[in-house]
Amino acid sequence: MTLMEQQRFLEGITHICDVDFLSWHGWEQLMAWVRRQAWRVDFFGGEKIPSRLLYPKSLTSELIAFMAG
């Protein structure tokens, strides 16, 4: 999946537009969205956020893999 396809996929599921999800600003918005979801514990693997998700690129790639099944 190209960066543009990743961007479009995340915009489609989050309804957050005009944000670069690979930036820190995009990471903040994406993480806030994830925290509001009922499945957040399944995604995080518990209540705490894993350290690997504290970077924009890893959060976007893992969220895409989680959502794409």
Coordinates of N, CA, C and O in Angstrom, one line a residue:
M1 N 0.9 -1.2 0.0 CA 0.0 0.0 0.0 C 0.9 1.2 0.0 O 1.8 1.3 0.8
T2 N 0.7 2.1 -0.9 CA 1.5 3.4 -1.0 C 1.1 4.3 0.1 O 0.0 4.2 0.8
L3 N 1.9 5.3 0.3 CA 1.6 6.3 1.4 C 0.3 7.0 1.1 O -0.5 7.3 2.0
M4 N 0.0 7.3 -0.2 CA -1.2 8.0 -0.6 C -2.4 7.1 -0.3 O -3.5 7.5 0.2
E5 N -2.3 5.8 -0.6 CA -3.4 4.8 -0.3 C -3.6 4.7 1.2 O -4.7 4.6 1.7
Q6 N -2.5 4.7 2.0 CA -2.6 4.7 3.4 C -3.4 5.9 4.0 O -4.3 5.8 4.8
Q7 N -3.0 7.1 3.4 CA -3.6 8.3 3.8 C -5.1 8.3 3.5 O -5.9 8.6 4.4
R8 N -5.5 7.8 2.3 CA -6.9 7.8 1.9 C -7.7 6.8 2.8 O -8.8 7.0 3.2
F9 N -7.0 5.6 3.1 CA -7.7 4.6 3.9 C -8.0 5.2 5.3 O -9.1 5.0 5.8
L10 N -7.0 5.8 5.9 CA -7.2 6.4 7.2 C -8.2 7.5 7.2 O -9.0 7.6 8.1
E11 N -8.2 8.3 6.2 CA -9.2 9.4 6.1 C -10.6 8.8 6.0 O -11.6 9.3 6.6
G12 N -10.7 7.7 5.2 CA -12.0 7.0 5.0 C -12.6 6.4 6.3 O -13.8 6.5 6.5
I13 N -11.7 5.8 7.1 CA -12.3 5.2 8.3 C -12.4 6.2 9.5 O -13.3 6.0 10.4
T14 N -11.6 7.2 9.5 CA -11.6 8.2 10.7 C -12.4 9.4 10.4 O -12.8 10.1 11.3
H15 N -12.6 9.7 9.1 CA -13.3 11.0 8.7 C -12.5 12.2 9.2 O -13.0 13.3 9.4
I16 N -11.2 12.0 9.4 CA -10.2 13.1 9.6 C -9.6 13.4 8.3 O -8.9 12.6 7.7
C17 N -9.8 14.6 7.8 CA -9.2 15.0 6.5 C -8.2 16.1 6.6 O -8.2 16.8 7.6
D18 N -7.4 16.2 5.5 CA -6.4 17.3 5.4 C -5.4 17.2 6.5 O -4.9 18.3 7.0
V19 N -5.0 16.0 7.0 CA -4.0 15.8 8.0 C -3.0 14.8 7.5 O -3.5 13.7 7.1
D20 N -1.7 15.0 7.6 CA -0.7 14.0 7.3 C -0.6 13.1 8.5 O -0.1 13.5 9.5
F21 N -1.0 11.9 8.4 CA -1.0 11.0 9.5 C 0.4 10.5 9.9 O 0.6 9.9 10.9
L22 N 1.4 10.8 9.1 CA 2.8 10.5 9.4 C 3.5 11.6 10.1 O 4.7 11.6 10.4
S23 N 2.7 12.7 10.4 CA 3.3 13.8 11.2 C 2.9 13.7 12.6 O 2.0 12.9 13.0
W24 N 3.5 14.4 13.5 CA 3.1 14.4 14.9 C 1.7 14.9 15.1 O 1.0 14.4 16.0
H25 N 1.3 15.9 14.4 CA 0.0 16.5 14.5 C -1.0 15.4 14.1 O -2.1 15.2 14.7
G26 N -0.7 14.7 13.0 CA -1.6 13.6 12.5 C -1.6 12.5 13.5 O -2.7 11.9 13.7
W27 N -0.5 12.2 14.1 CA -0.4 11.1 15.2 C -1.4 11.5 16.3 O -2.1 10.6 16.8
E28 N -1.3 12.7 16.8 CA -2.2 13.2 17.9 C -3.7 13.0 17.6 O -4.4 12.5 18.4
Q29 N -4.1 13.4 16.4 CA -5.5 13.3 16.0 C -5.9 11.8 15.8 O -7.0 11.4 16.2
L30 N -5.0 11.0 15.2 CA -5.3 9.6 15.0 C -5.3 8.9 16.3 O -6.3 8.1 16.6
M31 N -4.4 9.2 17.3 CA -4.5 8.5 18.6 C -5.7 8.9 19.3 O -6.3 8.1 20.0
A32 N -6.1 10.2 19.3 CA -7.3 10.6 19.9 C -8.5 9.8 19.4 O -9.4 9.4 20.1
W33 N -8.6 9.6 18.1 CA -9.6 8.9 17.4 C -9.6 7.4 17.9 O -10.7 6.9 18.3
V34 N -8.5 6.8 17.9 CA -8.4 5.4 18.4 C -8.9 5.3 19.8 O -9.6 4.3 20.2
R35 N -8.5 6.2 20.7 CA -8.9 6.1 22.1 C -10.4 6.2 22.3 O -10.9 5.8 23.3
R36 N -11.1 6.8 21.4 CA -12.6 6.9 21.5 C -13.3 5.6 21.0 O -14.5 5.5 21.1
Q37 N -12.6 4.7 20.4 CA -13.2 3.5 19.8 C -13.4 2.4 20.8 O -12.6 2.2 21.7
A38 N -14.5 1.7 20.7 CA -14.8 0.6 21.6 C -13.8 -0.5 21.5 O -13.5 -1.2 22.5
W39 N -13.1 -0.7 20.4 CA -12.1 -1.8 20.2 C -10.7 -1.4 20.6 O -9.7 -2.1 20.4
R40 N -10.5 -0.2 21.2 CA -9.2 0.3 21.5 C -8.3 -0.7 22.4 O -7.2 -0.8 22.2
V41 N -9.0 -1.4 23.3 CA -8.2 -2.3 24.2 C -7.7 -3.5 23.3 O -6.6 -4.0 23.5
D42 N -8.5 -4.0 22.4 CA -8.1 -5.0 21.5 C -6.9 -4.6 20.6 O -5.9 -5.3 20.4
F43 N -6.9 -3.3 20.2 CA -5.9 -2.8 19.4 C -4.6 -2.6 20.2 O -3.5 -3.0 19.7
F44 N -4.7 -2.0 21.4 CA -3.6 -1.8 22.2 C -3.0 -3.1 22.9 O -1.9 -3.1 23.3
G45 N -3.9 -4.1 23.0 CA -3.5 -5.3 23.7 C -3.6 -5.2 25.2 O -3.0 -5.9 26.0
G46 N -4.4 -4.2 25.7 CA -4.5 -3.9 27.1 C -4.9 -2.4 27.2 O -5.2 -1.7 26.2
E47 N -4.9 -1.9 28.4 CA -5.3 -0.5 28.7 C -4.2 0.5 28.3 O -4.4 1.6 27.9
K48 N -2.9 0.0 28.4 CA -1.8 0.9 28.1 C -1.5 0.9 26.7 O -1.6 -0.1 26.0
I49 N -1.0 2.1 26.2 CA -0.5 2.2 24.8 C 0.9 1.6 24.7 O 1.8 2.0 25.4
P50 N 1.1 0.6 23.8 CA 2.4 0.0 23.6 C 3.4 1.1 23.1 O 3.0 1.9 22.3
S51 N 4.6 1.0 23.5 CA 5.6 2.0 23.1 C 5.8 2.0 21.6 O 6.1 3.1 21.1
R52 N 5.6 0.9 20.9 CA 5.8 0.9 19.5 C 4.8 1.8 18.8 O 5.0 2.1 17.6
L53 N 3.7 2.1 19.4 CA 2.7 2.9 18.8 C 2.9 4.4 19.0 O 2.1 5.2 18.6
L54 N 4.0 4.8 19.7 CA 4.2 6.2 20.0 C 4.9 6.9 18.9 O 5.5 8.0 19.1
Y55 N 4.9 6.4 17.7 CA 5.5 7.0 16.5 C 4.5 7.0 15.4 O 3.8 6.0 15.2
P56 N 4.5 8.1 14.7 CA 3.4 8.2 13.6 C 3.5 7.0 12.6 O 2.4 6.5 12.3
K57 N 4.6 6.7 12.1 CA 4.7 5.6 11.1 C 4.2 4.3 11.6 O 3.5 3.6 11.0
S58 N 4.6 3.9 12.8 CA 4.2 2.6 13.4 C 2.7 2.6 13.7 O 2.1 1.6 13.5
L59 N 2.2 3.7 14.2 CA 0.8 3.8 14.5 C 0.0 3.6 13.3 O -1.0 2.8 13.2
T60 N 0.3 4.3 12.2 CA -0.5 4.2 11.0 C -0.4 2.8 10.4 O -1.4 2.2 10.0
S61 N 0.8 2.2 10.4 CA 0.9 0.9 9.7 C 0.2 -0.2 10.6 O -0.5 -1.0 10.0
E62 N 0.3 -0.1 11.9 CA -0.4 -1.1 12.7 C -1.9 -0.9 12.7 O -2.6 -1.9 12.8
L63 N -2.3 0.3 12.7 CA -3.8 0.5 12.6 C -4.3 0.1 11.3 O -5.4 -0.6 11.3
I64 N -3.6 0.3 10.2 CA -4.1 -0.2 8.9 C -4.2 -1.7 8.9 O -5.1 -2.3 8.5
A65 N -3.1 -2.3 9.4 CA -3.1 -3.8 9.5 C -4.3 -4.3 10.4 O -4.9 -5.3 10.0
F66 N -4.5 -3.7 11.5 CA -5.6 -4.1 12.4 C -7.0 -3.9 11.7 O -7.8 -4.8 11.8
M67 N -7.2 -2.8 11.1 CA -8.5 -2.5 10.4 C -8.7 -3.3 9.2 O -9.8 -3.6 8.9
A68 N -7.6 -3.6 8.4 CA -7.8 -4.3 7.2 C -8.0 -5.8 7.4 O -8.4 -6.6 6.6
G69 N -7.7 -6.2 8.7 CA -8.0 -7.6 9.1 C -6.9 -8.5 8.7 O -6.8 -9.6 8.6

